[in-house]
Amino acid sequence: MGLADPGKTLTELRRGTVSFCVLALLGERERYAVEIVGDLASSGALASSQGTIYPLLRRLREEGLVETTWEKSSSGPPRRYYRLTSLGKSELVTFREEWERYRNAVDDLLFKGAA
Amino acid sequence: MSGERFIDEVALPHVPDADGVVARRFLHDVAVQASHLPASERRSLVADLVDHIDDAFASPWPGPIPVTIHHVLDELGSPNEIVDSATAWSSAPSGSPGGSERGPSDDGRGDPSREESLLASSNGATYDAFALGALTVGFFVIPTIGWLVGLVLVWLGPRWSTAEKVLATVLWPVTVALPIICATLLPDPLANPVALVVLAVVLLAWWPYVVVRLVRASALSGRLLGSARTTRPGRRGPEEQAA
């Protein structure tokens, strides 16, 4: 199927929004990497496998959207905890507003003749 | 160091030996396939995967069957898939093999012609140091032009985000504008020691903030896994962890 392939379109959408899903998870509370990866996978927001999130986390650190600290774990090796920076919070707020507008516009178009 | 040699030094203290062999083979494949990425990104990727695998064996497993390396690796995905993602999210001015799409925070650094010119003109840390030097003191070496050269180099530099480039751009204008604004607002600023102190503090905080942020962003790209690991707070050796 070409342009109108729903599966491919949804995969692209997931890929395009996954960084903000990570920021949103961290907006709730700080999390360590394995937790972020697991929560994303169980939410259905992840387009592909869990390992593909690590390069994104590194990029978010580099961009100053998240910051990390290493903390001891009672059950295993020390864990790198991620939390939002003020820049990350502000980007998340902006994206939420934009996303709401975009989602409403698409919903209006998609469901106008569906009923 | 080549993509595969440092895999032998990777510590997986919670992974049984037999599973460790499988895990190292997987990490080796990731490192080899990621050889087109900068060493710092390749090592960061492998380090994150090592932590993920080790954590999976160290943490209580929720399922009824004990965790196996094959299950953990299945969830992580294939080396090819992971490296495609690393290429897509790379901040380095390299190509994207396999047509991987770039992430939403990309600021146009994926353009091949621009990447070629960047690769030709940029030599990692030396390039960054020269750019920052020209930006901060270039004005005194060649008035105006030295600063403009620094600005151009910073904007062409592949290691800084757009926000950092904007900060670099306003570094000197803010420094010059603040005293002028003070002089305009206060009739006789030299007679007002409080205003002078406030101005000095603002300028003293402004410069370190911008310079440290730019240096940190540059250093992040060049930091090696080895040095990163030794500075991790709370990181314990295998013997201590087993105790």
Short mmCIF file of C-alpha atoms in Angstrom, two decimals:
data_model
loop_
_atom_site.label_atom_id
_atom_site.label_comp_id
_atom_site.label_asym_id
_atom_site.label_seq_id
_atom_site.Cartn_x
_atom_site.Cartn_y
_atom_site.Cartn_z
CA MET A 1 0.00 0.00 0.00
CA GLY A 2 1.29 3.50 -0.71
CA LEU A 3 0.53 6.83 0.89
CA ALA A 4 -2.69 5.67 2.55
CA ASP A 5 -1.11 2.87 4.59
CA PRO A 6 -2.61 3.24 8.11
CA GLY A 7 0.03 1.05 9.75
CA LYS A 8 2.93 2.99 8.28
CA THR A 9 1.29 6.32 9.05
CA LEU A 10 0.76 5.38 12.70
CA THR A 11 4.37 4.19 12.98
CA GLU A 12 5.58 7.53 11.63
CA LEU A 13 3.28 9.36 14.06
CA ARG A 14 4.63 7.35 16.98
CA ARG A 15 8.20 8.07 15.91
CA GLY A 16 7.45 11.75 15.59
CA THR A 17 5.88 12.05 19.01
CA VAL A 18 7.90 9.60 21.10
CA SER A 19 10.29 12.24 22.42
CA PHE A 20 7.37 14.19 23.87
CA CYS A 21 5.92 11.00 25.33
CA VAL A 22 9.22 10.57 27.18
CA LEU A 23 9.07 14.18 28.38
CA ALA A 24 5.45 13.63 29.48
CA LEU A 25 6.42 10.54 31.48
CA LEU A 26 9.15 12.57 33.18
CA GLY A 27 6.65 15.38 33.74
CA GLU A 28 4.79 13.05 36.12
CA ARG A 29 7.89 12.10 38.11
CA GLU A 30 11.53 11.24 37.64
CA ARG A 31 12.21 7.77 36.28
CA TYR A 32 15.21 5.60 35.56
CA ALA A 33 15.96 4.49 32.02
CA VAL A 34 14.61 0.93 32.20
CA GLU A 35 11.41 2.30 33.75
CA ILE A 36 10.96 4.85 30.94
CA VAL A 37 11.52 2.19 28.32
CA GLY A 38 9.13 -0.25 30.02
CA ASP A 39 6.39 2.36 30.56
CA LEU A 40 6.61 3.50 26.94
CA ALA A 41 6.42 -0.08 25.68
CA SER A 42 3.38 -0.88 27.81
CA SER A 43 1.63 2.36 26.81
CA GLY A 44 1.64 1.46 23.11
CA ALA A 45 3.37 4.74 22.25
CA LEU A 46 6.56 2.97 21.19
CA ALA A 47 6.93 2.45 17.46
CA SER A 48 9.63 -0.20 17.69
CA SER A 49 11.76 -2.09 20.20
CA GLN A 50 12.85 -0.88 23.64
CA GLY A 51 16.51 -0.46 22.70
CA THR A 52 15.66 2.28 20.20
CA ILE A 53 14.79 4.64 23.07
CA TYR A 54 18.34 4.91 24.44
CA PRO A 55 19.67 7.04 21.56
CA LEU A 56 16.68 9.35 22.06
CA LEU A 57 17.43 9.66 25.80
CA ARG A 58 21.03 10.59 25.01
CA ARG A 59 19.83 13.26 22.56
CA LEU A 60 17.39 14.69 25.11
CA ARG A 61 20.28 14.96 27.59
CA GLU A 62 22.43 16.67 24.99
CA GLU A 63 19.68 19.12 24.12
CA GLY A 64 19.31 20.05 27.78
CA LEU A 65 15.67 18.89 27.94
CA VAL A 66 16.38 16.33 30.65
CA GLU A 67 19.03 15.97 33.29
CA THR A 68 20.22 12.84 35.03
CA THR A 69 21.69 11.66 38.30
CA TRP A 70 23.02 8.27 39.29
CA GLU A 71 21.39 6.78 42.35
CA LYS A 72 22.02 3.57 44.21
CA SER A 73 19.49 0.79 43.78
CA SER A 74 18.58 -1.72 46.48
CA SER A 75 18.19 -4.53 43.95
CA GLY A 76 21.05 -4.05 41.52
CA PRO A 77 23.49 -1.66 39.89
CA PRO A 78 23.19 2.12 40.31
CA ARG A 79 20.51 3.62 38.11
CA ARG A 80 20.53 6.74 36.02
CA TYR A 81 17.44 8.76 36.93
CA TYR A 82 16.03 11.20 34.41
CA ARG A 83 14.11 14.37 35.22
CA LEU A 84 12.83 17.32 33.19
CA THR A 85 14.81 20.55 33.06
CA SER A 86 13.01 23.87 32.92
CA LEU A 87 13.65 23.86 29.16
CA GLY A 88 12.12 20.39 28.90
CA LYS A 89 9.05 21.51 30.86
CA SER A 90 8.57 24.51 28.62
CA GLU A 91 8.94 22.44 25.43
CA LEU A 92 6.41 19.95 26.78
CA VAL A 93 3.88 22.68 27.55
CA THR A 94 4.29 24.11 24.05
CA PHE A 95 3.91 20.72 22.40
CA ARG A 96 0.79 19.89 24.44
CA GLU A 97 -0.90 23.05 23.18
CA GLU A 98 0.16 22.43 19.59
CA TRP A 99 -0.82 18.77 19.76
CA GLU A 100 -4.28 19.58 21.11
CA ARG A 101 -4.89 21.98 18.23
CA TYR A 102 -3.56 19.48 15.67
CA ARG A 103 -5.47 16.53 17.15
CA ASN A 104 -8.74 18.48 17.20
CA ALA A 105 -8.23 19.59 13.60
CA VAL A 106 -7.53 16.02 12.45
CA ASP A 107 -10.46 14.65 14.49
CA ASP A 108 -12.77 17.20 12.91
CA LEU A 109 -11.72 16.12 9.44
CA LEU A 110 -11.54 12.38 10.12
CA PHE A 111 -14.86 11.96 11.90
CA LYS A 112 -16.98 14.51 10.04
CA GLY A 113 -18.48 11.95 7.71
CA ALA A 114 -17.90 8.86 9.84
CA ALA A 115 -21.15 8.79 11.79
CA MET B 1 39.34 2.45 19.98
CA SER B 2 37.59 0.23 17.44
CA GLY B 3 33.91 -0.62 17.80
CA GLU B 4 34.46 -4.09 19.19
CA ARG B 5 37.52 -4.03 21.45
CA PHE B 6 35.97 -2.28 24.43
CA ILE B 7 33.14 -4.85 24.63
CA ASP B 8 35.57 -7.23 26.39
CA GLU B 9 35.91 -4.69 29.22
CA VAL B 10 32.16 -4.35 29.73
CA ALA B 11 31.04 -5.42 33.21
CA LEU B 12 27.80 -7.42 33.54
CA PRO B 13 28.05 -8.44 37.19
CA HIS B 14 24.44 -9.66 37.53
CA VAL B 15 24.35 -11.65 34.29
CA PRO B 16 25.29 -15.36 34.49
CA ASP B 17 28.43 -16.23 32.51
CA ALA B 18 26.66 -18.16 29.75
CA ASP B 19 24.14 -15.34 29.22
CA GLY B 20 27.00 -12.84 29.38
CA VAL B 21 28.58 -14.46 26.33
CA VAL B 22 25.34 -14.00 24.38
CA ALA B 23 24.99 -10.42 25.66
CA ARG B 24 28.56 -9.52 24.64
CA ARG B 25 28.00 -10.95 21.16
CA PHE B 26 24.91 -8.74 20.87
CA LEU B 27 26.79 -5.67 22.16
CA HIS B 28 29.65 -6.43 19.79
CA ASP B 29 27.21 -6.48 16.86
CA VAL B 30 25.71 -3.16 17.97
CA ALA B 31 29.18 -1.58 18.29
CA VAL B 32 30.30 -2.85 14.87
CA GLN B 33 27.12 -1.70 13.13
CA ALA B 34 27.41 1.68 14.87
CA SER B 35 30.98 2.22 13.65
CA HIS B 36 29.86 5.19 11.53
CA LEU B 37 28.78 7.06 14.67
CA PRO B 38 31.17 9.17 16.79
CA ALA B 39 32.99 7.09 19.42
CA SER B 40 31.28 8.96 22.25
CA GLU B 41 27.79 8.15 20.92
CA ARG B 42 28.70 4.53 20.20
CA ARG B 43 30.06 4.06 23.69
CA SER B 44 27.12 5.85 25.29
CA LEU B 45 24.74 3.56 23.39
CA VAL B 46 26.60 0.41 24.45
CA ALA B 47 26.80 1.65 28.06
CA ASP B 48 23.03 2.21 28.16
CA LEU B 49 22.39 -1.27 26.74
CA VAL B 50 24.83 -2.80 29.25
CA ASP B 51 22.98 -1.10 32.12
CA HIS B 52 19.63 -2.27 30.71
CA ILE B 53 20.76 -5.91 30.42
CA ASP B 54 22.45 -5.94 33.83
CA ASP B 55 19.44 -4.29 35.46
CA ALA B 56 17.09 -6.88 33.92
CA PHE B 57 19.00 -9.66 35.67
CA ALA B 58 19.45 -7.74 38.93
CA SER B 59 15.83 -6.66 39.41
CA PRO B 60 13.08 -9.00 40.57
CA TRP B 61 11.49 -10.44 37.41
CA PRO B 62 7.67 -10.01 37.35
CA GLY B 63 6.95 -13.17 35.32
CA PRO B 64 6.70 -16.77 36.54
CA ILE B 65 9.71 -17.90 34.48
CA PRO B 66 13.20 -16.62 35.36
CA VAL B 67 14.56 -13.96 33.04
CA THR B 68 16.59 -15.20 30.08
CA ILE B 69 19.05 -13.26 27.98
CA HIS B 70 17.06 -14.11 24.87
CA HIS B 71 13.93 -12.53 26.32
CA VAL B 72 15.84 -9.37 27.32
CA LEU B 73 17.49 -9.09 23.91
CA ASP B 74 14.19 -9.74 22.09
CA GLU B 75 12.65 -6.81 23.95
CA LEU B 76 15.64 -4.58 23.22
CA GLY B 77 15.37 -5.26 19.48
CA SER B 78 17.91 -6.17 16.82
CA PRO B 79 21.29 -4.40 16.64
CA ASN B 80 20.24 -3.11 13.24
CA GLU B 81 17.05 -1.57 14.62
CA ILE B 82 18.88 0.03 17.56
CA VAL B 83 21.69 1.42 15.40
CA ASP B 84 19.14 2.84 12.94
CA SER B 85 17.59 4.72 15.84
CA ALA B 86 21.01 5.87 17.06
CA THR B 87 21.76 7.17 13.56
CA ALA B 88 18.44 8.98 13.43
CA TRP B 89 19.00 10.63 16.82
CA SER B 90 22.69 11.31 16.35
CA SER B 91 23.81 14.88 16.84
CA ALA B 92 26.88 14.26 14.70
CA PRO B 93 26.95 15.58 11.12
CA SER B 94 27.05 12.13 9.60
CA GLY B 95 24.79 10.47 7.07
CA SER B 96 21.82 8.34 7.93
CA PRO B 97 22.35 4.91 6.37
CA GLY B 98 19.23 2.97 5.54
CA GLY B 99 17.20 6.14 5.12
CA SER B 100 16.46 6.51 8.83
CA GLU B 101 14.39 9.54 9.56
CA ARG B 102 15.78 12.14 11.90
CA GLY B 103 14.12 13.13 15.13
CA PRO B 104 11.85 16.09 15.70
CA SER B 105 14.58 18.07 17.45
CA ASP B 106 16.71 18.02 14.32
CA ASP B 107 17.61 21.53 13.28
CA GLY B 108 18.62 20.79 9.73
CA ARG B 109 21.94 19.18 10.49
CA GLY B 110 21.02 16.19 8.33
CA ASP B 111 21.54 18.03 5.05
CA PRO B 112 24.30 16.10 3.19
CA SER B 113 25.96 19.10 1.53
CA ARG B 114 26.14 20.94 4.83
CA GLU B 115 27.45 17.83 6.56
CA GLU B 116 30.29 17.56 4.06
CA SER B 117 31.35 21.16 4.59
CA LEU B 118 31.10 20.69 8.35
CA LEU B 119 33.19 17.55 8.25
CA ALA B 120 35.80 19.34 6.19
CA SER B 121 36.00 22.37 8.44
CA SER B 122 35.37 20.80 11.83
CA ASN B 123 37.93 18.89 13.79
CA GLY B 124 36.01 18.10 16.96
CA ALA B 125 37.30 19.72 20.10
CA THR B 126 39.86 21.89 18.31
CA TYR B 127 37.12 23.36 16.16
CA ASP B 128 34.92 24.02 19.20
CA ALA B 129 37.79 25.58 21.17
CA PHE B 130 38.67 27.86 18.25
CA ALA B 131 35.02 28.84 17.77
CA LEU B 132 34.59 29.68 21.46
CA GLY B 133 37.92 31.52 21.55
CA ALA B 134 36.94 33.66 18.56
CA LEU B 135 33.49 34.28 20.03
CA THR B 136 34.75 35.40 23.44
CA VAL B 137 38.04 37.20 22.74
CA GLY B 138 38.12 37.39 18.93
CA PHE B 139 36.89 40.98 19.13
CA PHE B 140 40.14 42.01 20.84
CA VAL B 141 42.32 40.25 18.26
CA ILE B 142 40.56 41.59 15.16
CA PRO B 143 37.88 44.10 16.19
CA THR B 144 34.37 43.07 15.13
CA ILE B 145 35.59 40.58 12.51
CA GLY B 146 37.09 38.25 15.13
CA TRP B 147 33.76 38.13 16.95
CA LEU B 148 31.82 37.61 13.70
CA VAL B 149 34.12 34.71 12.78
CA GLY B 150 33.40 33.16 16.19
CA LEU B 151 29.66 33.56 15.65
CA VAL B 152 29.76 31.93 12.20
CA LEU B 153 31.84 29.03 13.54
CA VAL B 154 29.46 28.50 16.46
CA TRP B 155 26.43 28.46 14.15
CA LEU B 156 28.16 25.98 11.82
CA GLY B 157 29.33 23.85 14.75
CA PRO B 158 27.54 20.51 14.87
CA ARG B 159 27.73 20.05 18.64
CA TRP B 160 25.58 22.93 19.82
CA SER B 161 21.80 23.12 19.90
CA THR B 162 19.91 26.08 18.48
CA ALA B 163 19.29 27.42 22.01
CA GLU B 164 23.03 27.36 22.74
CA LYS B 165 23.80 29.10 19.45
CA VAL B 166 21.31 31.84 20.30
CA LEU B 167 22.94 32.25 23.72
CA ALA B 168 26.36 32.50 22.04
CA THR B 169 24.98 35.14 19.69
CA VAL B 170 23.66 37.38 22.46
CA LEU B 171 26.66 36.89 24.77
CA TRP B 172 28.45 40.10 23.77
CA PRO B 173 25.35 42.19 22.86
CA VAL B 174 23.92 41.61 26.36
CA THR B 175 27.28 42.42 27.93
CA VAL B 176 27.47 45.72 26.06
CA ALA B 177 23.79 46.59 26.36
CA LEU B 178 23.48 46.17 30.13
CA PRO B 179 25.87 48.99 31.12
CA ILE B 180 24.28 51.25 28.48
CA ILE B 181 20.80 50.53 29.86
CA CYS B 182 22.06 51.20 33.40
CA ALA B 183 23.63 54.48 32.31
CA THR B 184 20.39 55.48 30.59
CA LEU B 185 18.10 54.60 33.47
CA LEU B 186 20.26 55.97 36.27
CA PRO B 187 21.23 59.65 36.07
CA ASP B 188 24.65 59.13 37.66
CA PRO B 189 25.39 55.39 37.79
CA LEU B 190 28.98 55.83 39.00
CA ALA B 191 27.64 57.45 42.17
CA ASN B 192 25.35 54.49 42.81
CA PRO B 193 27.44 51.61 44.20
CA VAL B 194 24.42 49.30 44.49
CA ALA B 195 23.73 49.59 40.76
CA LEU B 196 27.38 48.92 40.00
CA VAL B 197 27.42 45.83 42.22
CA VAL B 198 24.18 44.50 40.67
CA LEU B 199 25.58 45.10 37.20
CA ALA B 200 28.87 43.38 38.05
CA VAL B 201 27.07 40.38 39.54
CA VAL B 202 24.78 40.03 36.52
CA LEU B 203 27.69 40.18 34.11
CA LEU B 204 29.81 37.85 36.24
CA ALA B 205 26.98 35.29 36.27
CA TRP B 206 26.05 35.75 32.61
CA TRP B 207 29.47 34.93 31.17
CA PRO B 208 30.10 31.72 33.14
CA TYR B 209 26.54 30.54 32.42
CA VAL B 210 26.87 30.89 28.65
CA VAL B 211 30.49 29.73 28.38
CA VAL B 212 30.00 26.73 30.68
CA ARG B 213 26.89 25.67 28.78
CA LEU B 214 28.69 25.83 25.44
CA VAL B 215 31.77 24.03 26.75
CA ARG B 216 29.62 21.38 28.42
CA ALA B 217 27.68 20.70 25.21
CA SER B 218 30.94 20.39 23.31
CA ALA B 219 32.52 18.15 25.95
CA LEU B 220 29.46 15.87 26.06
CA SER B 221 30.05 14.90 22.46
CA GLY B 222 33.67 14.05 23.07
CA ARG B 223 33.42 12.35 26.42
CA LEU B 224 34.53 8.76 26.44
CA LEU B 225 32.64 6.00 28.17
CA GLY B 226 35.63 5.16 30.33
CA SER B 227 35.84 8.56 31.94
CA ALA B 228 32.04 8.73 32.26
CA ARG B 229 31.95 5.43 34.10
CA THR B 230 34.63 6.39 36.57
CA THR B 231 32.72 9.52 37.57
CA ARG B 232 29.39 7.83 38.19
CA PRO B 233 28.40 8.43 41.80
CA GLY B 234 27.57 5.29 43.67
CA ARG B 235 29.00 2.98 40.99
CA ARG B 236 30.35 -0.07 42.76
CA GLY B 237 32.67 -2.79 41.63
CA PRO B 238 31.40 -6.30 40.92
CA GLU B 239 32.79 -7.70 44.18
CA GLU B 240 31.07 -5.04 46.25
CA GLN B 241 27.80 -5.54 44.38
CA ALA B 242 27.89 -9.27 44.95
CA ALA B 243 28.45 -8.79 48.69
#
